[in-house]
Coordinates of C-alpha atoms and ligand atoms in Angstrom, one line a residue:
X115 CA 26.9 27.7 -229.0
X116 CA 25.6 30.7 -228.1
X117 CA 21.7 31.8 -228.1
X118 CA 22.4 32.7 -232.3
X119 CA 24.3 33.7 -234.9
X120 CA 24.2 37.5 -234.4
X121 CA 24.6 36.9 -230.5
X122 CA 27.7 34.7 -231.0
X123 CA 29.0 37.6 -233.6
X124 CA 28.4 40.1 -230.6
X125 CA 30.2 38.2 -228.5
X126 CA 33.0 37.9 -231.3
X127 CA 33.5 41.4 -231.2
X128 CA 33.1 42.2 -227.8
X129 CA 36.2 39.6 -227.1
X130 CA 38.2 41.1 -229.9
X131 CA 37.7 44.8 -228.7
X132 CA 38.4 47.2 -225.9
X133 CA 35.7 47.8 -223.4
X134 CA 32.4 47.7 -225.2
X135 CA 30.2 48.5 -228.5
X136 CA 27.0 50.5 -229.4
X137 CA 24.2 48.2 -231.0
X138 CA 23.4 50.7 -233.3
X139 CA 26.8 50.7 -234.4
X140 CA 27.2 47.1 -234.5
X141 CA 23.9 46.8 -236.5
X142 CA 25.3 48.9 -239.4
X143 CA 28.4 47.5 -239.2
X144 CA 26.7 43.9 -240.2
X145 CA 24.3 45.7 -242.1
X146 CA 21.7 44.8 -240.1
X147 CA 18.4 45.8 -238.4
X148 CA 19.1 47.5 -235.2
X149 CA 16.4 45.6 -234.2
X150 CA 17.7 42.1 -234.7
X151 CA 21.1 43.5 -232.5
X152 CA 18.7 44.2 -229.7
X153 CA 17.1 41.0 -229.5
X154 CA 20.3 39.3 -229.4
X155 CA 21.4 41.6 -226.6
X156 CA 18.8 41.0 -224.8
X157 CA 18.6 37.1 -225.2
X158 CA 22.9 37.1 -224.0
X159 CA 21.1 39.6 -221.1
X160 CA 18.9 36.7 -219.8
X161 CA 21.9 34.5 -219.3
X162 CA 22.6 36.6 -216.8
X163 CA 26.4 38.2 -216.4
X164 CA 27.5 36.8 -219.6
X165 CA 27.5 40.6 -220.6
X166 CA 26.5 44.2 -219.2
X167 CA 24.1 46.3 -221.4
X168 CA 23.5 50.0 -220.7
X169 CA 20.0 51.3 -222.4
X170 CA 20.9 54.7 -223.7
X171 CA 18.9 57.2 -226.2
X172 CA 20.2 58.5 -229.2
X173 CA 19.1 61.8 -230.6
X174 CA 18.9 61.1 -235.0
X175 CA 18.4 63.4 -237.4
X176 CA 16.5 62.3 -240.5
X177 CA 15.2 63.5 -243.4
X178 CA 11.6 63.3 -244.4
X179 CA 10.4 62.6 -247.2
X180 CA 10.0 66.1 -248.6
X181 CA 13.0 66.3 -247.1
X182 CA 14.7 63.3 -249.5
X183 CA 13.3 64.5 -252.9
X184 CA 14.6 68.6 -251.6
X185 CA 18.2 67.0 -251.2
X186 CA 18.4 65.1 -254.7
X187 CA 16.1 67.7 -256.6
X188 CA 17.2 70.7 -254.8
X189 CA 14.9 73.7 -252.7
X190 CA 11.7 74.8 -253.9
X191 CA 13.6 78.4 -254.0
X192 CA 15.9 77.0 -256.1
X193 CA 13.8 75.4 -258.8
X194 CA 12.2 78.1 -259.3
X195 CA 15.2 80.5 -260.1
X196 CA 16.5 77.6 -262.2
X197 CA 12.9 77.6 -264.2
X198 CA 13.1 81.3 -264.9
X199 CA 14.4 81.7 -268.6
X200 CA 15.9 85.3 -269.0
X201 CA 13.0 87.0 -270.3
X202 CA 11.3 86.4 -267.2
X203 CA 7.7 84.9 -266.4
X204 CA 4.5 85.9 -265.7
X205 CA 3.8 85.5 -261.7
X206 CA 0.4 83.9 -262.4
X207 CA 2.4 81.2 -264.3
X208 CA 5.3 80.7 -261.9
X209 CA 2.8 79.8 -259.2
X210 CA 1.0 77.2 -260.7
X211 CA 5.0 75.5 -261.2
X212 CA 5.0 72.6 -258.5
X213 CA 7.4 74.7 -256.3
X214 CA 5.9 77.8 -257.1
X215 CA 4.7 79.0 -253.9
X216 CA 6.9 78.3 -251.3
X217 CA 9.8 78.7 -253.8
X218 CA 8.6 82.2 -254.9
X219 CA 8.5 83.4 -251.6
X220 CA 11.5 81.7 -250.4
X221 CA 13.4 83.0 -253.4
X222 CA 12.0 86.9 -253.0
X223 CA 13.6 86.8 -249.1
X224 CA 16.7 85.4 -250.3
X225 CA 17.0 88.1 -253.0
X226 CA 17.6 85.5 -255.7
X227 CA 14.5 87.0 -257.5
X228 CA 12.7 90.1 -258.1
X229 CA 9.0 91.3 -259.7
X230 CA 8.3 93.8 -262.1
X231 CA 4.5 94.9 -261.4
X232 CA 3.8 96.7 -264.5
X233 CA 5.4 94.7 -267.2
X234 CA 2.6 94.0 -270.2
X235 CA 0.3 91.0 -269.1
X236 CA 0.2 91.4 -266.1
X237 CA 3.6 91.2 -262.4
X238 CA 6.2 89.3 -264.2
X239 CA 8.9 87.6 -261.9
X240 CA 12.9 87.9 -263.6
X241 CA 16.5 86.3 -261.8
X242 CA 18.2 89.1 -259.6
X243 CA 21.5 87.5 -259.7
X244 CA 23.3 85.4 -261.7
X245 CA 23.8 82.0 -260.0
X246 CA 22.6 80.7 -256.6
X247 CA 23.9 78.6 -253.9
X248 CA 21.4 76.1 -253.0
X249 CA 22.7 75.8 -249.1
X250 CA 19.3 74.0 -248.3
X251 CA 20.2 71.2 -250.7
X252 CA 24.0 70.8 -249.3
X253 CA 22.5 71.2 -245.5
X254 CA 20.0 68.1 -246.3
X255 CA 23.0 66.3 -248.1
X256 CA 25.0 66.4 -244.8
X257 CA 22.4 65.0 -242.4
X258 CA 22.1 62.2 -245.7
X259 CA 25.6 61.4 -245.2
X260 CA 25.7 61.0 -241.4
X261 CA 27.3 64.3 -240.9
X262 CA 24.1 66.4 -239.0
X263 CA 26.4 67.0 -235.8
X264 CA 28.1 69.8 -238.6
X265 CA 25.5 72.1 -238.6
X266 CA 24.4 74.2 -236.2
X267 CA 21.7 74.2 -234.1
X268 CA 20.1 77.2 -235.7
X269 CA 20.1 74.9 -238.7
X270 CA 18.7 72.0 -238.0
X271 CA 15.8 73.7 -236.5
X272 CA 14.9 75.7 -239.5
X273 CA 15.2 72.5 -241.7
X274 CA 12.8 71.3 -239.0
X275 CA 10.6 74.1 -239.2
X276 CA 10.3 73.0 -242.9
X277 CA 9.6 69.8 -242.6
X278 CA 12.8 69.0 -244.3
X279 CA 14.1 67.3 -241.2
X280 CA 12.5 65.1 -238.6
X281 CA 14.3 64.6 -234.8
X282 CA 13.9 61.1 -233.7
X283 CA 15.2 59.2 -230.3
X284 CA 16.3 55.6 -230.7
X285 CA 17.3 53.4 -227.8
X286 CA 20.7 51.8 -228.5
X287 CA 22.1 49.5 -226.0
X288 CA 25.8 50.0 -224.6
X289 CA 27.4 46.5 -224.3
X290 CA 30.3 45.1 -222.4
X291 CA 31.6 41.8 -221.3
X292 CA 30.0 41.1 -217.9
X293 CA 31.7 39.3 -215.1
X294 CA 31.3 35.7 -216.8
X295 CA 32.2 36.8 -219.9
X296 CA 33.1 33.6 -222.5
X297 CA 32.2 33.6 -226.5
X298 CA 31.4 30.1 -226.0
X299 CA 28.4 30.0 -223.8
X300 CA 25.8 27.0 -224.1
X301 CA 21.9 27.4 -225.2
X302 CA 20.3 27.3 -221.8
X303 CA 17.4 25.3 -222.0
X304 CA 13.3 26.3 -221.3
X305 CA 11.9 22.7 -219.8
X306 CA 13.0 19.6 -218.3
X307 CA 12.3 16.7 -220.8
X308 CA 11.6 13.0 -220.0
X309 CA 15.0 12.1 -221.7
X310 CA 17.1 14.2 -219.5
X311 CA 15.9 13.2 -217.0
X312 CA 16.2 9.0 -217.8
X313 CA 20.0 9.8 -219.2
X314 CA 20.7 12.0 -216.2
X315 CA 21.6 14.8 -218.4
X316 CA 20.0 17.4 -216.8
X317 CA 23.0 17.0 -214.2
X318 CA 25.0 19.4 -216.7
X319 CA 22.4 21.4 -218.8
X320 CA 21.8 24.9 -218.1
X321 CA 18.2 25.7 -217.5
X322 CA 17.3 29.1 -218.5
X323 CA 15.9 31.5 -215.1
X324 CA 11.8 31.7 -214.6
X325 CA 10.6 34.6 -216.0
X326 CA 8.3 35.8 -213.1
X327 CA 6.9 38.4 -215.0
X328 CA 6.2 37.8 -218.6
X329 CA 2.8 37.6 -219.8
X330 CA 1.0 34.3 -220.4
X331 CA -0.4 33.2 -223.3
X332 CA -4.3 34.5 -223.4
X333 CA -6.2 31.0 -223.5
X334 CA -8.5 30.9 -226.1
X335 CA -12.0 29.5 -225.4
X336 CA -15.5 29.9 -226.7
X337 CA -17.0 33.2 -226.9
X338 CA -20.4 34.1 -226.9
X339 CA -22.8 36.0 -229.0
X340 CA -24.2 39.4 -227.6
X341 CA -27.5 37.7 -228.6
X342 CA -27.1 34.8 -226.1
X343 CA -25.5 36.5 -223.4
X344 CA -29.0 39.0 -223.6
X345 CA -30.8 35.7 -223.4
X346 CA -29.3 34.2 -220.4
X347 CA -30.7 37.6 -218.6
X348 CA -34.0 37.4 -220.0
X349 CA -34.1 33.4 -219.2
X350 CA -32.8 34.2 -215.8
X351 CA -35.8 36.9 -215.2
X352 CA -38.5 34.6 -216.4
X353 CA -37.2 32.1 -214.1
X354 CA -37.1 34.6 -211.6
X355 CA -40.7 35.1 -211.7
X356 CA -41.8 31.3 -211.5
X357 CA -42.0 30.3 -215.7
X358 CA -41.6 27.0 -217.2
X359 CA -39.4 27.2 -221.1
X360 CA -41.8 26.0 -223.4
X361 CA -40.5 23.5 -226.3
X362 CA -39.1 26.0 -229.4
X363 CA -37.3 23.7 -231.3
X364 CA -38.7 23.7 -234.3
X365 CA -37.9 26.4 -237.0
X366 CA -40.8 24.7 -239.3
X367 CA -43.7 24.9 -238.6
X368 CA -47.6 24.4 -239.5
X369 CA -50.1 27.4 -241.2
X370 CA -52.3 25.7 -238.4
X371 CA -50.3 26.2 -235.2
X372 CA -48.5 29.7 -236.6
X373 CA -51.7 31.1 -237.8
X374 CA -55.0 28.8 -237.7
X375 CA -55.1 28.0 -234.1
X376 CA -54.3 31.4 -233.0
X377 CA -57.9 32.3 -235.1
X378 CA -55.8 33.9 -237.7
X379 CA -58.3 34.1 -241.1
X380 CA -56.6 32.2 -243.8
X381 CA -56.8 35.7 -246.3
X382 CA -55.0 37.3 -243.5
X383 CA -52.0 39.7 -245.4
X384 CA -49.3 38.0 -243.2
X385 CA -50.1 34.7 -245.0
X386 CA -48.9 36.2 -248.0
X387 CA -46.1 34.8 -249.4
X388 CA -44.2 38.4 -249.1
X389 CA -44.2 38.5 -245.3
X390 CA -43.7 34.6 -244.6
X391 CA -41.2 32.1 -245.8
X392 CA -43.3 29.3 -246.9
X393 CA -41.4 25.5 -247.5
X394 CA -41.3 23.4 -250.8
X395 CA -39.9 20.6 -249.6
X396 CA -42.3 19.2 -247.5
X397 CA -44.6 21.5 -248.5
X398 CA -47.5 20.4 -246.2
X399 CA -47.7 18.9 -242.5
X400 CA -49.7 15.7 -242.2
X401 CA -49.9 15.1 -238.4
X402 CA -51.9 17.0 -236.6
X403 CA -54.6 16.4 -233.4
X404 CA -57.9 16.0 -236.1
X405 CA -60.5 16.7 -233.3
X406 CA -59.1 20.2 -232.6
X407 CA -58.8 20.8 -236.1
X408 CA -62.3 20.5 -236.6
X409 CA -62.7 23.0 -234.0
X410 CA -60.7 25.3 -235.4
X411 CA -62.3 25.2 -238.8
X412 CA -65.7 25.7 -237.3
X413 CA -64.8 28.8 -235.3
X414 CA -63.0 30.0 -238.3
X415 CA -66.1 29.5 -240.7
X416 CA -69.0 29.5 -238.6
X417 CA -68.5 30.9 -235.5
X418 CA -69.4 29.6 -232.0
X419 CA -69.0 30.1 -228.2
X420 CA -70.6 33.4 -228.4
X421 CA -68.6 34.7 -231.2
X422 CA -69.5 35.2 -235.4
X423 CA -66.2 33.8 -236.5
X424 CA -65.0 34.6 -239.7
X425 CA -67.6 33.7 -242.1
X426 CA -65.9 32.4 -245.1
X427 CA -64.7 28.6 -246.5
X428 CA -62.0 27.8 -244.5
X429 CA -59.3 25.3 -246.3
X430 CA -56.9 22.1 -244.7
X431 CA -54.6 22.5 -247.4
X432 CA -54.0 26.4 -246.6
X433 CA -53.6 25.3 -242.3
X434 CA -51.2 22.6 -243.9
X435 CA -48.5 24.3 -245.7
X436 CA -45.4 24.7 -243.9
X437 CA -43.7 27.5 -242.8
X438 CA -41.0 29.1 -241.4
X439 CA -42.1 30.2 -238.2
X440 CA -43.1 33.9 -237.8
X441 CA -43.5 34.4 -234.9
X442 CA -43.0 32.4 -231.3
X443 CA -46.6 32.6 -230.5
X444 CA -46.9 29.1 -232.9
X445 CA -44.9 27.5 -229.7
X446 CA -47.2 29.2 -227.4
X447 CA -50.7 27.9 -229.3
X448 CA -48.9 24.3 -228.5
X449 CA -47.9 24.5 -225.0
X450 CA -51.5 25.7 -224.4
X451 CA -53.2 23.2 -226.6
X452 CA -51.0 20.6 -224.0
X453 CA -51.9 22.6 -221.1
X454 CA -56.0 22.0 -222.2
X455 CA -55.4 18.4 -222.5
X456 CA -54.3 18.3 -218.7
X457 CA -57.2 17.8 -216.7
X458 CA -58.2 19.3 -214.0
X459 CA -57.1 22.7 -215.3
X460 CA -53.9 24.0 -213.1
X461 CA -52.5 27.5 -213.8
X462 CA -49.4 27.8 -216.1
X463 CA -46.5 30.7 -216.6
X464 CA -44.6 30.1 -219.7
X465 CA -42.2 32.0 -221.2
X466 CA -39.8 31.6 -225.0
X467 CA -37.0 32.8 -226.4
X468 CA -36.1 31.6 -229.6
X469 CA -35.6 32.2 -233.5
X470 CA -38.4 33.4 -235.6
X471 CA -38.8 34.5 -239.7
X472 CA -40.3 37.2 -241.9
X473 CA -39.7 37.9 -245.3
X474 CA -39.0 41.4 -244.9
X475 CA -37.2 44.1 -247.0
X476 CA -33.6 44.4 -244.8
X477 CA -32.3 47.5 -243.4
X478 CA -30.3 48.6 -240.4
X479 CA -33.1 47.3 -237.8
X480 CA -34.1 44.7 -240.1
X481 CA -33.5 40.6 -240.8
X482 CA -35.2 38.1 -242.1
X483 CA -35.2 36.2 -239.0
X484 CA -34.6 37.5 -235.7
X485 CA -35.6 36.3 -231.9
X486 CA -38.7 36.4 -230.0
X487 CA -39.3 36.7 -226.3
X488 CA -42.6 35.5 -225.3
X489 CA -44.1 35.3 -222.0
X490 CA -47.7 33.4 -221.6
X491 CA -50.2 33.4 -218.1
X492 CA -52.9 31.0 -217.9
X493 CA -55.2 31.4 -215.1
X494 CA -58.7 31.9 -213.9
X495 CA -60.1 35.7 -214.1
X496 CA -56.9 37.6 -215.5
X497 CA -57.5 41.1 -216.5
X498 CA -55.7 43.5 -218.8
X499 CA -54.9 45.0 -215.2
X500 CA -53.1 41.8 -214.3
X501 CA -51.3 42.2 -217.7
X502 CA -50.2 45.5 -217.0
X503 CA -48.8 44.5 -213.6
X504 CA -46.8 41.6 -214.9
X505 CA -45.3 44.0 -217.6
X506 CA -44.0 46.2 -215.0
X507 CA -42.3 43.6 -212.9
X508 CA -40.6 41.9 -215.8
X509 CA -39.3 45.8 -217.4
X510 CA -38.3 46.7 -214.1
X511 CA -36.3 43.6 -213.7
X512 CA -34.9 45.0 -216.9
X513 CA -34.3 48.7 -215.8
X514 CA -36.7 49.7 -217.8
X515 CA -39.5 51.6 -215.9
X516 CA -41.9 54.3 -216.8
X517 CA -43.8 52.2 -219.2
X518 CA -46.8 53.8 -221.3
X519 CA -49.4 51.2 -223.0
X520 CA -51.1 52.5 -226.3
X521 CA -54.0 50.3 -227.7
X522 CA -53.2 48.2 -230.8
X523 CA -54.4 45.2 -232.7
X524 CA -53.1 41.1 -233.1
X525 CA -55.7 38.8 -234.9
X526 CA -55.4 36.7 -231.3
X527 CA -55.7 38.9 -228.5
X528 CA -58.3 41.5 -227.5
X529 CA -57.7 44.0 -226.0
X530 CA -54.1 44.2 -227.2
X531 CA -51.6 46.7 -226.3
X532 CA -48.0 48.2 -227.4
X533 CA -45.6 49.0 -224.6
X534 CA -44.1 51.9 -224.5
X535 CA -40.6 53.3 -222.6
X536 CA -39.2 56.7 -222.3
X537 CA -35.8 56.6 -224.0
X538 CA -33.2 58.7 -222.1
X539 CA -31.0 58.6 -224.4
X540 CA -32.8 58.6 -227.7
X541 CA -35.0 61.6 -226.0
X542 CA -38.3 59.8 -226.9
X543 CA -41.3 56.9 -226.3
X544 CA -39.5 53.5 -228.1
X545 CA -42.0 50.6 -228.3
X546 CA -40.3 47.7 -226.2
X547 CA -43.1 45.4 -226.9
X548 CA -46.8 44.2 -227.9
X549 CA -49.0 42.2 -225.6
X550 CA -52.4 41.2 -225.2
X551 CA -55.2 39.0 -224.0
X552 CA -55.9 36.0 -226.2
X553 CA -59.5 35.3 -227.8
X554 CA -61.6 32.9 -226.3
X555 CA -62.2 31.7 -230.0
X556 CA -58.4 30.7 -229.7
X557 CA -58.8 29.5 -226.3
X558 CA -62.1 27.2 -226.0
X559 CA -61.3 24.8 -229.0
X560 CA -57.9 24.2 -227.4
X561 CA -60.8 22.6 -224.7
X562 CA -59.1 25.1 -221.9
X563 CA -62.2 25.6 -219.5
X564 CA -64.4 28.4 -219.7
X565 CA -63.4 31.7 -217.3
X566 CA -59.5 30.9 -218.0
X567 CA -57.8 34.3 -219.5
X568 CA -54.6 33.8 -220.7
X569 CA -52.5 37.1 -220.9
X570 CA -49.2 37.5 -223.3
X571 CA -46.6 39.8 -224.7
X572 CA -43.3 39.4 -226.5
X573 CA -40.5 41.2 -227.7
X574 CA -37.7 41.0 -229.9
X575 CA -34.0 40.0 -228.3
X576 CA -32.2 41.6 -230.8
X577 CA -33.4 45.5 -229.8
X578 CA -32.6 45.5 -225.8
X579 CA -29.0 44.1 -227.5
X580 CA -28.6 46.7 -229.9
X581 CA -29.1 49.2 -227.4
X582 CA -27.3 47.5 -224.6
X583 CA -24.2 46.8 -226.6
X584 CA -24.6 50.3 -228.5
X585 CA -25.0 48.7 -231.8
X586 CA -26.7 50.7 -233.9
X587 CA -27.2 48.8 -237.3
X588 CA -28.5 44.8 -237.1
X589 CA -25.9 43.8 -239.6
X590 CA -22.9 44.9 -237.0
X591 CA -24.5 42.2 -234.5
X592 CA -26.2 39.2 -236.9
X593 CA -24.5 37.7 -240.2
X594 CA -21.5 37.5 -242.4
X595 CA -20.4 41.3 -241.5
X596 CA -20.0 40.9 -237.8
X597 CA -16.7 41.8 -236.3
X598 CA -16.0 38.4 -234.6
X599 CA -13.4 40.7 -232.1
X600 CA -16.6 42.3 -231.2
X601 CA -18.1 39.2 -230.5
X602 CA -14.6 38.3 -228.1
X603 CA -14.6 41.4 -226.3
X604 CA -18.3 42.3 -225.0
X605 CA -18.6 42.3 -221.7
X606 CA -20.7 40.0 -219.7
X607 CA -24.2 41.3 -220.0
X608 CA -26.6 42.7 -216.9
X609 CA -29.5 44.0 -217.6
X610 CA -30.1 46.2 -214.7
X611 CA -27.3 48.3 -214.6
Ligands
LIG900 N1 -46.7 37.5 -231.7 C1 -46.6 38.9 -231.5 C2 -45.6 39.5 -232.5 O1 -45.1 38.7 -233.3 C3 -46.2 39.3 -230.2 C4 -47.3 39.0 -229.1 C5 -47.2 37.9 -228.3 C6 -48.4 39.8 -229.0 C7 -48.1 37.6 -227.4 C8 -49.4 39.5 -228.1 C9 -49.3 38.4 -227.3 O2 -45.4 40.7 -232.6

């Protein structure tokens, strides 16, 4: 048997005829696609001298589809003499016919037409000879029929010109018998099988040639998100610069550790329920390190190591309900509440990069939740100049240099500070981040030793993305309208290129 039906038809004819056949030919002859004719050529090709095949280009004339409705319904020219009654029309009228303006001009260089200017109401258009000839029409029936080698040149290219006729090149395949020509050739096979080779029937099969040169198959594996690939870089520059990953994984979290701790006042506007996600079920965390509370509320309420505190009744129920996190600075209150319990006091780098939530209105730079890269010092005598100087080595490892730092406010750090970068592109100062020196009345009832500074700033993951992966609206890069092909092709990421 040979490779398939329309091959072993092939052969058929080519056995039965004299010297060779044209696939295009063939393929109308079993009313096929020229297509399927090809494929079998080329399978009988593979077999090797089974059969010769010369690739040649045919030059075909066909109509388009203007083209197609011209040849049943005629030229434009020629409706319109055919929709002029005897008393004529008025030109205004005539043009708004479907044919009207290409017709009427067609029809006033052929002479089939002519227009009387001053006839009442206005240029009216009458027939200037009896009957026509629509040669346009007969011209497009030819090609139609198969016959375009009958007109000439000159023709076709006028029919051409309007965009009656198209010129397209097909590849056909010349086919003859090749020097081990035979209608009954065997299906070669593709792989060597167990079976054959326990019967000792692979003594006889044919095994189809390698193909050195086809493609393989692409193997599909895992792909990764923008998002994390951002992340590796940012993990890899923390680590880098001699930070420990603190613990982030927990999406729910405590008022106390997301707000409380960090000496937050519980009538703060972000408590609201507008900005923060707060949980029903369990609506309130129960385990929490009792001492330190006690601290906390007392600095809250009353004040203490040098500062007034807040001055007002402050509530365990309102540092109990639970959250979704806002921000990742919850994570850092804990690994420094840890790092207090550790006596003596040893210096600590610790950086995050993980999922945070806000109940914000959505637009093209904003979720609902969104990532958070935090970076934390903890050492004796740090200074906002220390700060400064950390934030330039971690942007530079970024690419980002020329960094401007513009005073700001956060309930937990004083001084704070927004960072600043020149945007080359954008053509103007884009904050990259917010940073700051936390309050002693956040650090001392963690119990962290008096003269300890702790210095901090964070940044969201999904901006550097956006602007590294030239994405420029949020939804393109997070939830249910990503392109996942988007997601397949992005490159690897490096930040400092
Ligand atoms: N938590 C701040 C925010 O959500 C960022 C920040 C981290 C600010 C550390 C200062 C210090 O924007």
């Amino acid at each position: 048997m040979a490779d398939g039906p329309v091959a072993q038809l092939l052969l058929q004819r080519l056995e039965g005829g004299d010297g060779g056949l044209d696939s295009l030919e063939l393929a109308s002859a079993l009313g096929l696609d020229h297509q399927v004719v090809v494929g079998a050529v080329k399978s009988l090709q593979a077999l090797g001298e089974v059969i010769e095949a010369e690739l040649r280009s045919t030059q075909r004339w066909e109509l388009t589809p203007e083209g197609q409705e011209t040849a049943q319904d005629g030229s434009h020219e020629a409706r319109v003499f055919h929709s002029l009654p005897p008393e004529g029309l008025v030109q205004s009228e005539l043009m708004k016919l479907p044919s009207g303006k290409v017709g009427f001009s067609k029809a006033m260089s052929n002479k089939w037409i002519r227009v009387e200017k001053n006839a009442p109401g206005g240029p009216r258009v009458f027939r200037a000879v009896d009957s026509v000839q629509d040669l346009v029409q007969a011209k497009l029936r030819l090609v139609q029929e198969g016959e375009a080698e009958h007109l000439s040149e000159k023709e076709r290219n006028e029919l051409k010109k309007r965009k009656l006729l198209s010129e397209m090149t097909l590849k056909t395949y010349w086919v003859s018998k090749g020097s081990a020509f035979s209608t009954s050739i065997s299906k070669q096979e593709a792989e060597l099988s167990p079976e054959m080779i326990s019967s000792g029937s692979w003594r006889d099969v044919k095994f189809k040639a390698y193909n050195f040169s086809s493609k393989g198959i692409l193997p599909e594996g895992g792909h990764l998100h923008p998002l994390m690939k951002v992340r590796t870089q940012f993990r890899q520059i923390f680590l880098e610069m001699g930070f420990t990953e603190m613990p982030t994984d927990n999406f729910i979290e405590s008022s106390f550790w997301n707000f409380d701790a960090l000496f937050q006042p519980q009538q703060h506007p972000a408590r609201d329920q507008h900005d923060t996600f707060f949980l029903k079920d369990p609506a309130e965390a129960l385990d929490f390190p009792m001492d330190y509370v006690e601290r906390v509320k007392r600095i809250h309420s009353q004040g203490g190591y040098g500062s007034q505190g807040y001055k007002y009744d402050w509530k365990m129920e309102e540092a109990q309900k639970n959250l979704l996190r806002t921000h990742t600075t919850a994570a850092s209150a804990r690994a420094l509440y840890r790092l207090a319990q550790k006596k003596p006091f040893s210096p600590a780098k610790y950086f995050s990069i993980d999922r945070v939530f806000r109940n914000e209105t959505l637009d093209a730079t904003h979720l609902a939740e969104f990532h958070q890269i935090e970076g934390v010092v903890a050492d004796y005598g740090l200074t906002l100049g220390h700060l400064m100087g950390i934030l330039k080595e971690f942007f530079t490892k970024l690419g980002i240099t020329n960094l401007r730092f513009k005073p700001a406010y956060n309930p937990y750090t004083e001084p704070s500070m927004e960072v600043f970068n020149y945007h080359q592109g954008l053509k103007k100062w884009v904050e990259v981040g917010n940073s700051g020196v936390f309050r002693p009345e956040m650090l001392l009832p963690m119990g962290l030793p008096e003269g300890i500074s702790v210095i901090a700033w964070g940044l969201s993951l999904e901006r550097p993305t956006m602007i590294k992966y030239g994405i420029n609206n949020i939804r393109e890069l997070v939830g249910h309208k990503v392109n996942l092909q988007m997601v397949y092709d992005n490159p690897l990421c490096r930040l400092d290129t």
